[in-house]
Amino acid sequence: RLSINDMTHHKSLYEYSMANTVQDVSLRVTGEIHIGGVMLKLVEKLDVKKDWSDHALWWEKKKTWLLKTHWTLDKYGIQADARLLFTPQHKLLRLQLPNMKHMKVKVNFSDRVFKAVSDICKTFNIRHPEELSLLRKPRDPKKKKKKLEEAEEDDLELEGSIYSSPGLYSKTMTPTYDSRDGSPLSPTSAWFGDSPLSEGNPSILAVSQPISSPDILVKLYKPQSLLDKAKINQGWLDSSRSLMEQDVKENEVLLLRFKYHSFFDLNPKYDAIRVNQLYEQAKWAILLEEIECTEEEMMMFAALQYHINKLSIMSSDNHMNNSEKEVDEVDAALSDLEITLEGGKTSNTLGDITSIPELADYVKVFKPKKLTLKGYKQYWCTFKDITISCYKSKEEAHGTPAHQMNLRGCEVTPDVNISGQKFNIKLLIPVADGMNEIWLRCDTEKQYAHWMAACRLASKGKTMADSSYNLEVQNILSFLKMQHMNPDPQFIEPITTDINPECLVSPRYLKKYKNKQISARILEAHQNVAQMSLIEAKMRFIQAWQSLPEFGITHFLAKFQGGKREELIGITYNRLIRMDASTGDAIKTWRFSNMKQWNVNWEIKMVTVEFADEPSLSFICAEVDCKVVHEFIGGYIFLSTRAKDQNESLDEEMFYKLTSGWV
């Protein structure tokens, strides 16, 4: 027992963990000793011959790893009553991947989450790990915790293999530490072994597996409202802190998900696993109604899913061996199918710089007003640069327009019904006190595709001279084409028992129609996609997911400065949206491109964003740490700096600078 006087000179180390056993060990040391020296003394006292190179000290009270082995106990501020845990840095996690399968992975619990996710993605051969992160499992309030976990264990296949993420220390090295300065006497460089999912070792991660039973869909958590969706986003881990610092336990289940919906350089040649996991995340988002889609769109998604399931079963034995050949065959078809919607591409605006394309046509315009239900009025509309001008007739187009709309920063939402020949574009145009709502109605798919593409570009401040305009038009047309019903029933294959509509459409439509009716509609829609190869069908599914109005919006509950009630804030790759919590309608939009800076008052948990030519925006996050919201904003800005001429390495420090809030 130490006297009070001695406590300033002596420290105690009590606890260490080994092979799932915990025992207390006391060390008598001075405050000048380095962390490396403490570990050396501890290993000598334990007198157990094993590789200790992966072990480090964890200070539980302060929630911090003592990784700077050359620092002294005094420098860390460790007192004599400190309890330290001597524990391996690499521990097992059970990861649920986007395809809902579980994998056991050894992960470094002392690395920041951003680095840990990079290592996990390296293990699974997933490029661009900056798009993914770890999420705690959402709890269904209607189910008891135990029952929910049992359902998931029963219904979701658990993989037996354990994958070690790169960065594991070699098992052959026995490190020793210099007790004077804490530095290792022998090198403890990381061992980067071959990935268990490398060539010659086919991965289930690249092959889509059909949903085995409708019961899985019934038991999985489905958000019932926008508020439920906002609550899911409370679970994102802090990328700049380690797993241990965030109370993640060994063998805990975490969800590996695409967090940032800005998919850079998605290439079927190199991204078989990434494409499949993206497809799976999109598939489950649609089936669990995490994202809204129309009835026609649901049947199109179901047809693509049915097609992918069929091809996956046919090629499951040799999928990986044939994937290269398959990619070559569809190379030409995919050359214009690069998934670069919504900001994933740095556009080349050279082209013809002498003239900017324009649109001019008769378009029906509708401006909703309170207490009136007047219909659409036809105008001769011209679309120049980022402005739409409306004239009463073509002949008056050289005069003063009846209406004029600048679309920079506006919200563009499609309202389309193929069978009803309805092609509407909803525009929410920012004004001083919120948004002006304008509807455009086109007569044909072709007209709609051109005007919709122009509106989307104009909302980002881009004109039709941008190189992505024609690609956007083609993407919209192909998206519409896939929703067409086949007029010739003789080419539709007969309904078979393998179609299983309960596993292909969301519960809402199962309640609305009989299974036989849904099966018939899926097979009808299948005719539009039946000639696609497996990789092309997955890419088309992802592209169609990206075309949905709600795609890429992450919701958070917030209280705006001056507001009386809680509202929603939506964050996407290029903007912030103030939303009505009950309907999800946009009230006001702010573009990142117009943002000067953003900061957080950590005491009152208030996020403030300043803009170049608008009043600043301030809000307090409800039910979620404002650090999560701060990280989404900074993360999307970080992702926008990526360019194809960069090498594969990421500027981690820049990511932390933009997302941490205190760097």
XYZ file of C-alpha atoms in Angstrom:
663
model
C 0.000 0.000 0.000
C 1.411 3.351 -1.056
C 1.592 6.336 1.255
C 0.150 9.727 0.168
C 3.612 11.097 -0.379
C 4.624 8.159 -2.515
C 1.578 8.518 -4.765
C 3.204 11.394 -6.601
C 6.136 9.182 -7.524
C 4.547 5.758 -7.949
C 1.844 4.448 -10.218
C -0.122 1.221 -10.236
C -1.208 -1.016 -13.102
C -3.946 -3.389 -12.122
C -5.609 -5.126 -14.951
C -4.743 -7.052 -18.074
C -6.707 -9.345 -20.362
C -5.468 -12.544 -21.968
C -7.368 -15.382 -23.630
C -10.708 -14.134 -22.294
C -9.446 -14.210 -18.713
C -8.885 -11.153 -16.574
C -6.525 -10.965 -13.643
C -5.219 -8.108 -11.562
C -1.528 -7.315 -11.541
C -0.007 -4.471 -9.557
C 3.176 -2.766 -10.705
C 5.275 -0.403 -8.672
C 6.780 2.177 -11.010
C 7.748 5.846 -11.100
C 5.937 8.533 -13.044
C 8.983 9.019 -15.277
C 8.709 5.539 -16.812
C 7.489 5.315 -20.413
C 4.446 3.326 -21.500
C 6.735 0.907 -23.371
C 8.676 0.323 -20.172
C 5.464 -0.376 -18.246
C 4.448 -3.003 -20.816
C 7.921 -4.563 -20.699
C 7.761 -4.846 -16.901
C 4.259 -6.311 -17.118
C 5.249 -8.939 -19.700
C 8.270 -9.888 -17.578
C 6.073 -10.246 -14.483
C 3.498 -12.355 -16.336
C 6.250 -14.669 -17.606
C 4.050 -16.096 -20.393
C 5.764 -16.876 -23.699
C 3.545 -15.541 -26.465
C 3.512 -12.772 -29.033
C 2.514 -9.592 -27.204
C 3.058 -7.301 -30.182
C -0.629 -6.540 -30.697
C -1.276 -5.712 -27.027
C -1.576 -2.153 -25.786
C -2.811 -0.316 -22.703
C -6.362 1.009 -22.502
C -7.293 3.596 -19.868
C -10.941 2.858 -19.326
C -11.765 5.825 -17.076
C -10.500 8.304 -19.696
C -11.615 6.146 -22.660
C -8.226 6.409 -24.343
C -5.545 4.117 -25.741
C -2.004 4.704 -24.484
C -0.392 4.155 -27.874
C 2.482 6.630 -27.611
C 4.909 4.187 -26.009
C 7.597 6.879 -25.608
C 5.311 9.060 -23.464
C 5.754 8.847 -19.696
C 2.968 8.099 -17.237
C 3.231 11.676 -15.979
C 2.794 13.048 -19.494
C -0.423 11.022 -19.889
C -1.531 12.245 -16.424
C -1.855 8.728 -15.016
C -2.181 8.614 -11.214
C -1.518 5.756 -8.796
C -5.174 4.712 -8.662
C -5.458 4.215 -12.434
C -6.807 0.913 -13.663
C -5.373 0.042 -17.074
C -6.358 -2.827 -19.330
C -3.593 -4.687 -21.169
C -5.512 -5.999 -24.163
C -5.091 -6.905 -27.867
C -5.828 -4.048 -30.239
C -7.334 -6.409 -32.825
C -10.620 -7.963 -31.762
C -13.472 -9.755 -33.465
C -16.452 -7.847 -34.834
C -19.530 -9.354 -36.416
C -20.260 -7.184 -39.421
C -23.592 -7.211 -41.195
C -22.812 -6.305 -44.794
C -25.243 -4.492 -47.135
C -26.402 -7.911 -48.395
C -27.586 -8.629 -44.798
C -25.055 -11.444 -44.343
C -22.833 -11.537 -41.281
C -19.047 -11.872 -41.429
C -16.668 -12.234 -38.507
C -13.776 -9.843 -38.989
C -10.751 -9.026 -36.863
C -10.577 -5.259 -36.631
C -8.182 -2.865 -34.925
C -10.169 -1.403 -32.015
C -7.482 1.257 -31.456
C -7.625 2.710 -34.984
C -9.952 5.570 -35.794
C -13.133 4.228 -37.400
C -12.243 5.817 -40.767
C -9.000 3.777 -40.840
C -10.706 0.621 -39.508
C -13.317 0.819 -42.304
C -10.516 1.292 -44.877
C -8.881 -1.915 -43.617
C -12.187 -3.805 -43.666
C -12.810 -2.691 -47.272
C -9.263 -3.719 -48.223
C -10.048 -7.166 -46.825
C -13.246 -7.415 -48.860
C -11.761 -5.863 -52.037
C -14.119 -2.870 -51.938
C -12.655 0.246 -53.546
C -13.317 3.760 -52.240
C -13.839 2.886 -48.566
C -14.418 6.578 -47.800
C -18.025 6.057 -48.966
C -18.747 3.489 -46.235
C -18.905 3.523 -42.464
C -20.208 1.577 -39.471
C -23.692 1.925 -38.048
C -25.178 0.542 -34.844
C -28.204 -1.678 -35.370
C -31.521 0.187 -35.190
C -33.913 -1.155 -32.581
C -37.520 -1.820 -33.499
C -39.515 -0.264 -30.634
C -42.356 -2.727 -31.240
C -40.186 -5.766 -30.572
C -38.400 -6.854 -27.452
C -34.612 -6.765 -27.753
C -34.160 -10.494 -27.185
C -36.813 -11.550 -29.692
C -35.431 -9.199 -32.364
C -31.920 -10.594 -32.006
C -33.196 -14.173 -32.075
C -35.112 -13.481 -35.298
C -32.034 -12.045 -36.938
C -29.862 -14.950 -35.788
C -32.348 -17.487 -37.134
C -33.025 -15.864 -40.479
C -29.749 -14.319 -41.550
C -26.985 -16.684 -42.458
C -23.922 -16.426 -40.236
C -20.608 -16.944 -41.975
C -18.215 -19.165 -40.060
C -14.978 -17.811 -41.479
C -12.953 -15.163 -39.705
C -11.335 -12.541 -41.904
C -8.398 -10.550 -40.637
C -8.215 -7.008 -41.860
C -4.835 -5.792 -43.147
C -2.724 -4.292 -40.421
C -2.572 -7.365 -38.183
C 0.782 -7.806 -36.560
C 2.962 -10.785 -37.433
C 2.594 -13.731 -35.108
C 6.282 -14.573 -35.365
C 7.668 -11.379 -33.862
C 8.375 -10.944 -30.182
C 8.690 -7.266 -29.438
C 10.628 -5.867 -26.554
C 10.451 -2.323 -25.339
C 13.202 -0.045 -24.143
C 12.168 0.870 -20.596
C 13.971 4.230 -20.847
C 12.288 5.759 -23.897
C 9.465 3.304 -24.577
C 10.498 2.562 -28.166
C 10.369 -1.017 -29.500
C 13.741 -2.735 -29.683
C 12.624 -4.879 -32.586
C 10.480 -3.717 -35.513
C 6.765 -4.382 -35.196
C 5.801 -3.528 -38.747
C 2.339 -4.520 -39.882
C 1.768 -7.706 -41.793
C -0.293 -7.233 -44.939
C -1.294 -10.723 -45.982
C -3.197 -11.665 -49.112
C -6.851 -10.888 -48.859
C -8.973 -14.008 -48.240
C -11.191 -12.737 -51.054
C -8.442 -12.460 -53.645
C -8.255 -14.128 -57.042
C -8.670 -17.877 -56.970
C -10.793 -17.607 -53.818
C -14.294 -16.749 -55.090
C -16.278 -14.467 -52.842
C -19.917 -14.732 -51.960
C -19.751 -10.958 -51.608
C -19.805 -10.486 -55.386
C -22.728 -12.858 -55.967
C -26.281 -11.831 -55.199
C -28.229 -14.414 -53.245
C -32.041 -14.427 -53.585
C -34.069 -13.841 -50.423
C -34.808 -17.329 -49.175
C -38.072 -16.641 -47.357
C -40.657 -13.849 -47.109
C -40.445 -14.253 -43.318
C -37.088 -12.429 -43.384
C -38.768 -9.313 -44.775
C -41.516 -9.523 -42.162
C -39.084 -9.700 -39.234
C -36.654 -7.003 -40.346
C -37.063 -3.469 -39.010
C -39.004 -1.158 -41.323
C -39.056 2.584 -40.619
C -42.689 3.701 -40.566
C -42.088 7.429 -40.956
C -39.487 10.066 -41.736
C -38.891 10.375 -37.990
C -38.021 6.657 -37.861
C -35.551 7.192 -40.712
C -34.006 10.074 -38.788
C -33.633 7.855 -35.709
C -31.694 5.231 -37.699
C -29.080 7.889 -38.461
C -28.377 8.361 -34.762
C -26.376 5.143 -34.962
C -23.511 6.264 -37.222
C -20.174 5.898 -35.454
C -17.794 8.846 -35.137
C -15.165 8.360 -37.869
C -12.459 10.215 -35.962
C -12.595 8.085 -32.803
C -11.751 4.428 -32.235
C -14.256 1.602 -31.662
C -13.220 1.234 -27.981
C -13.748 4.955 -27.398
C -17.342 4.500 -28.594
C -18.075 1.545 -26.285
C -18.082 -1.035 -29.081
C -17.593 -4.474 -27.512
C -15.808 -7.493 -28.910
C -18.170 -9.666 -31.013
C -20.722 -6.844 -31.220
C -22.792 -6.659 -34.409
C -22.267 -3.486 -36.447
C -23.675 -2.643 -39.876
C -21.234 -1.879 -42.698
C -23.116 0.441 -45.050
C -22.558 2.980 -47.823
C -22.912 6.159 -45.770
C -22.213 8.819 -48.398
C -24.356 8.460 -51.521
C -21.748 9.763 -53.938
C -20.313 6.721 -55.716
C -17.040 7.619 -57.370
C -15.671 5.809 -60.427
C -18.013 2.821 -60.160
C -16.461 0.467 -62.685
C -17.792 -3.048 -63.392
C -14.285 -4.166 -64.430
C -12.829 -3.673 -60.961
C -15.837 -3.362 -58.667
C -17.703 -6.690 -58.784
C -18.033 -6.775 -54.987
C -18.694 -3.044 -54.631
C -21.383 -3.117 -57.350
C -23.054 -6.146 -55.763
C -23.047 -4.672 -52.255
C -24.419 -1.370 -53.608
C -27.137 -3.292 -55.445
C -27.940 -5.167 -52.220
C -28.154 -1.969 -50.160
C -30.449 -0.442 -52.791
C -32.568 -3.618 -52.945
C -33.129 -3.754 -49.187
C -33.801 0.004 -49.003
C -36.622 -0.451 -51.532
C -38.049 -3.662 -50.028
C -38.031 -2.257 -46.482
C -39.582 0.995 -47.761
C -36.678 3.118 -46.547
C -37.054 5.017 -49.835
C -40.305 5.822 -51.629
C -41.051 4.689 -55.177
C -44.137 4.547 -57.395
C -45.989 1.379 -58.304
C -44.476 1.272 -61.802
C -41.002 1.816 -60.393
C -41.559 -0.965 -57.842
C -42.481 -3.414 -60.612
C -39.393 -2.371 -62.576
C -37.180 -2.951 -59.512
C -38.887 -6.302 -58.904
C -38.295 -7.337 -62.546
C -34.603 -6.415 -62.317
C -34.318 -8.275 -59.019
C -36.022 -11.351 -60.509
C -33.671 -11.204 -63.515
C -30.578 -10.822 -61.298
C -31.715 -13.731 -59.096
C -32.145 -15.987 -62.142
C -28.732 -15.118 -63.589
C -27.043 -15.398 -60.185
C -28.380 -18.907 -59.624
C -27.361 -19.947 -63.151
C -23.826 -18.634 -62.766
C -23.184 -19.084 -59.035
C -20.708 -21.910 -59.593
C -18.468 -20.062 -62.030
C -19.509 -16.428 -61.585
C -16.108 -15.169 -60.549
C -14.312 -17.109 -63.280
C -16.540 -15.716 -65.994
C -16.864 -12.196 -64.671
C -13.979 -10.868 -66.754
C -15.444 -12.285 -69.950
C -18.869 -10.975 -68.979
C -17.525 -7.491 -68.405
C -15.819 -7.492 -71.806
C -19.106 -8.437 -73.491
C -21.022 -5.561 -71.953
C -18.200 -3.021 -72.093
C -19.765 -1.265 -75.049
C -23.196 -1.224 -73.433
C -21.781 0.140 -70.202
C -19.623 2.824 -71.755
C -22.495 5.296 -71.375
C -23.711 3.823 -68.096
C -21.096 5.167 -65.704
C -22.880 5.633 -62.403
C -21.908 9.221 -61.845
C -25.293 10.775 -61.123
C -25.557 13.365 -58.388
C -22.057 14.696 -58.174
C -19.768 11.693 -58.541
C -18.119 13.086 -61.643
C -15.909 16.024 -62.388
C -17.452 17.295 -65.570
C -15.493 18.467 -68.547
C -17.095 21.685 -69.685
C -14.862 22.322 -72.675
C -16.848 20.991 -75.649
C -18.356 23.714 -77.760
C -17.742 26.810 -75.660
C -19.006 29.186 -78.339
C -22.685 28.341 -77.860
C -24.815 27.083 -74.975
C -27.684 24.772 -76.009
C -31.209 26.022 -75.372
C -34.654 24.461 -75.111
C -37.806 26.076 -76.493
C -41.214 24.395 -76.567
C -44.818 24.598 -75.445
C -44.964 23.424 -71.811
C -47.898 23.432 -69.401
C -47.132 25.407 -66.223
C -48.975 25.244 -62.917
C -48.367 27.467 -59.886
C -50.336 26.190 -56.860
C -51.903 28.897 -54.729
C -53.851 28.715 -51.519
C -57.653 28.547 -51.867
C -57.520 27.964 -55.616
C -57.321 24.857 -57.764
C -56.676 26.357 -61.185
C -55.235 23.914 -63.680
C -52.162 23.993 -65.903
C -51.778 26.856 -68.349
C -49.822 26.374 -71.568
C -46.875 28.712 -72.225
C -44.132 28.931 -74.818
C -41.117 28.281 -72.568
C -37.457 28.892 -73.308
C -34.685 27.411 -71.201
C -31.461 29.447 -71.474
C -28.483 29.021 -69.164
C -30.196 28.266 -65.829
C -33.355 30.342 -66.420
C -36.813 29.382 -67.729
C -38.822 32.193 -69.374
C -42.547 31.709 -70.013
C -44.371 33.567 -72.836
C -48.068 33.496 -73.716
C -47.215 32.378 -77.267
C -44.251 31.603 -79.506
C -44.731 34.873 -81.344
C -44.223 36.913 -78.146
C -40.908 35.169 -77.317
C -38.876 38.286 -78.187
C -40.800 40.438 -75.728
C -41.079 40.508 -71.945
C -41.837 37.079 -70.426
C -44.997 36.565 -68.374
C -42.971 34.572 -65.826
C -39.264 33.963 -65.317
C -37.578 31.396 -63.041
C -33.913 31.147 -62.049
C -33.356 27.510 -61.103
C -30.061 27.760 -59.209
C -30.461 25.991 -55.867
C -33.970 24.734 -56.604
C -35.347 21.303 -55.668
C -36.274 19.179 -58.699
C -38.694 16.281 -58.154
C -40.172 13.995 -60.829
C -43.866 13.055 -60.835
C -44.247 10.455 -63.566
C -46.824 7.822 -64.430
C -45.916 5.956 -67.622
C -49.234 4.186 -68.143
C -51.134 7.423 -67.512
C -48.742 9.368 -69.777
C -48.092 11.857 -66.974
C -44.686 13.559 -67.131
C -44.535 16.254 -64.463
C -41.563 18.134 -63.004
C -42.012 19.734 -59.580
C -39.746 22.732 -58.951
C -39.229 24.317 -55.533
C -37.402 27.571 -56.236
C -35.667 29.358 -53.341
C -36.930 32.803 -52.377
C -36.197 34.999 -49.349
C -38.789 33.397 -47.074
C -38.712 29.791 -48.313
C -39.571 28.119 -51.629
C -41.877 28.919 -54.570
C -43.597 25.840 -55.970
C -43.951 25.516 -59.767
C -45.048 22.441 -61.759
C -44.122 21.773 -65.397
C -46.049 19.215 -67.439
C -44.467 17.719 -70.573
C -46.355 15.933 -73.350
C -43.860 13.192 -74.261
C -41.061 11.162 -72.686
C -38.498 12.787 -74.965
C -39.576 16.320 -74.038
C -39.648 15.362 -70.351
C -36.138 13.836 -70.472
C -34.609 16.984 -72.005
C -36.365 19.411 -69.664
C -35.785 17.254 -66.578
C -32.068 16.912 -67.348
C -31.785 20.671 -67.912
C -33.592 21.394 -64.618
C -31.312 19.053 -62.663
C -28.194 20.680 -64.084
C -29.571 24.214 -63.590
C -30.289 23.456 -59.924
C -26.540 22.869 -59.536
C -25.722 26.073 -61.409
C -24.739 24.195 -64.606
C -26.004 24.786 -68.141
C -26.838 22.354 -70.941
C -23.329 22.938 -72.300
C -22.055 20.685 -69.509
C -20.792 17.365 -70.843
C -23.073 15.435 -68.464
C -26.278 16.818 -70.052
C -26.617 14.269 -72.869
C -25.744 11.418 -70.480
C -28.422 12.641 -68.059
C -31.017 12.726 -70.877
C -30.134 9.148 -71.878
C -30.258 7.956 -68.264
C -33.751 9.432 -67.822
C -34.984 7.879 -71.080
C -33.598 4.441 -70.187
C -35.153 4.711 -66.705
C -38.554 5.443 -68.298
C -38.124 2.687 -70.891
C -37.608 0.064 -68.188
C -41.013 0.953 -66.704
C -42.942 0.337 -69.943
C -45.445 -2.476 -69.993
C -44.943 -4.989 -72.791
C -47.920 -4.729 -75.174
C -47.467 -8.226 -76.630
C -48.452 -10.870 -74.056
C -47.283 -13.816 -76.214
C -43.662 -13.027 -75.346
C -44.281 -13.039 -71.594
C -43.078 -16.229 -69.947
C -45.692 -18.241 -68.029
C -45.950 -17.626 -64.292
C -43.851 -20.157 -62.431
C -43.536 -20.923 -58.741
C -39.979 -19.546 -58.599
C -41.068 -15.921 -58.949
C -42.100 -15.549 -55.278
C -43.442 -11.949 -55.343
C -43.316 -11.684 -51.504
C -39.513 -11.468 -51.833
C -39.511 -8.998 -54.738
C -41.867 -6.156 -53.788
C -42.402 -4.155 -50.607
C -45.225 -5.022 -48.152
C -47.329 -2.042 -49.297
C -47.964 -3.601 -52.728
C -48.435 -7.100 -51.325
C -51.409 -5.738 -49.401
C -52.761 -3.948 -52.476
C -52.705 -6.835 -54.998
C -52.942 -10.597 -55.086
C -49.695 -12.514 -55.579
C -50.820 -13.754 -58.998
C -51.461 -10.186 -60.189
C -48.048 -9.028 -58.957
C -46.315 -12.002 -60.592
C -47.967 -11.203 -63.915
C -46.876 -7.541 -63.731
C -43.313 -8.483 -62.773
C -43.038 -10.861 -65.741
C -44.492 -8.175 -68.001
C -41.891 -5.652 -66.789
C -39.193 -8.327 -67.067
C -39.438 -8.190 -70.865
C -37.754 -4.773 -70.796
C -34.691 -6.112 -68.970
C -34.556 -9.766 -70.048
C -31.602 -9.257 -72.429
C -29.351 -7.612 -69.847
C -26.264 -9.349 -68.498
C -25.891 -9.808 -64.756
C -23.511 -6.894 -64.163
C -25.515 -4.586 -66.438
C -28.754 -5.426 -64.585
C -27.113 -4.574 -61.250
C -25.750 -1.317 -62.644
C -29.198 -0.441 -64.039
C -30.760 -1.190 -60.641
C -28.289 1.152 -58.917
C -28.876 3.811 -61.569
C -32.669 3.555 -61.159
C -32.251 3.811 -57.360
C -30.222 6.985 -57.879
C -33.052 8.404 -60.032
C -35.627 8.220 -57.210
C -36.581 11.631 -55.756
C -35.594 10.668 -52.195
C -32.257 9.091 -53.144
C -29.269 10.125 -51.051
C -31.148 12.235 -48.497
C -30.039 11.496 -44.927
C -32.599 12.774 -42.419
C -32.005 14.254 -38.979
C -34.394 15.745 -36.451
C -33.481 19.387 -35.710
C -34.838 22.582 -34.213
C -34.029 25.644 -36.313
C -33.166 28.955 -34.731
C -36.370 30.970 -34.584
C -38.495 27.841 -35.154
C -41.035 26.716 -32.571
C -41.159 23.004 -33.312
C -38.848 20.212 -34.369
C -38.358 19.823 -38.110
C -36.250 17.639 -40.352
C -32.975 18.545 -41.949
C -31.923 16.498 -44.981
C -28.293 16.278 -46.065
C -27.294 15.148 -49.555
C -24.055 15.189 -51.529
C -24.457 18.871 -52.502
C -27.060 20.585 -50.308
C -28.883 20.993 -47.006
C -32.693 20.828 -47.043
C -35.103 22.083 -44.404
C -38.066 19.682 -44.529
C -41.554 19.332 -43.153
C -41.354 16.474 -40.611
C -44.774 15.023 -41.506
C -44.748 15.238 -45.321
C -41.032 15.423 -46.182
C -41.673 18.443 -48.431
C -38.710 20.772 -48.882
C -39.206 24.152 -47.187
C -35.818 25.683 -48.053
C -32.612 24.466 -49.707
C -29.021 25.616 -49.301
C -26.249 24.484 -51.683
C -22.786 23.560 -50.388
C -21.330 25.471 -53.345
C -22.724 28.663 -51.800
C -21.351 27.858 -48.329
C -18.512 29.874 -46.794
C -17.991 27.926 -43.574
C -19.741 25.870 -40.915
C -19.006 25.352 -37.258
C -20.430 23.817 -34.100
C -21.032 25.244 -30.656
C -20.320 22.043 -28.741
C -21.783 23.335 -25.464
C -25.282 23.960 -26.777
C -24.934 21.463 -29.666
C -25.742 24.079 -32.311
C -24.569 23.825 -35.922
C -24.163 27.161 -37.767
C -23.626 27.379 -41.535
C -22.646 30.643 -43.226
C -23.360 31.351 -46.912
C -21.969 33.790 -49.455
C -25.174 35.673 -50.253
C -27.792 34.368 -47.794
C -28.397 34.700 -44.050
C -26.602 32.110 -41.934
C -28.424 28.934 -40.905
C -28.396 27.677 -37.287
C -30.027 24.579 -35.838
C -29.783 22.352 -32.773
C -29.742 18.601 -33.370
C -32.419 16.607 -31.560
C -31.834 13.001 -30.439
C -28.485 12.799 -32.233
C -24.992 14.095 -31.508
C -24.385 17.180 -33.668
C -20.993 15.617 -34.493
C -22.850 13.127 -36.748
C -24.464 15.972 -38.733
C -21.157 17.886 -38.840
C -19.437 14.786 -40.229
C -22.018 14.342 -43.001
C -21.499 17.917 -44.199
C -17.688 17.694 -44.028
C -17.681 14.182 -45.495
C -19.628 15.197 -48.589
C -17.358 18.208 -49.092
C -14.344 15.881 -48.775
C -15.840 13.492 -51.351
C -16.423 16.371 -53.782
C -12.648 16.970 -53.937
C -11.935 13.547 -55.465
C -10.671 13.474 -59.047
C -9.902 10.654 -61.464
C -6.307 11.737 -61.962
C -5.597 11.219 -58.255
C -4.002 7.990 -57.115
C -5.928 5.552 -54.933
C -4.548 6.921 -51.652
C -6.793 9.100 -49.518
C -5.845 12.261 -47.688
C -6.947 11.040 -44.252
C -5.836 14.195 -42.487
C -7.976 16.321 -44.829
C -10.970 14.091 -44.033
C -10.435 14.567 -40.280
C -9.930 18.298 -40.737
C -13.288 18.616 -42.529
C -15.243 16.238 -40.284
C -13.774 16.300 -36.777
C -14.761 19.786 -35.732
C -11.743 20.281 -33.504
C -8.733 19.724 -35.811
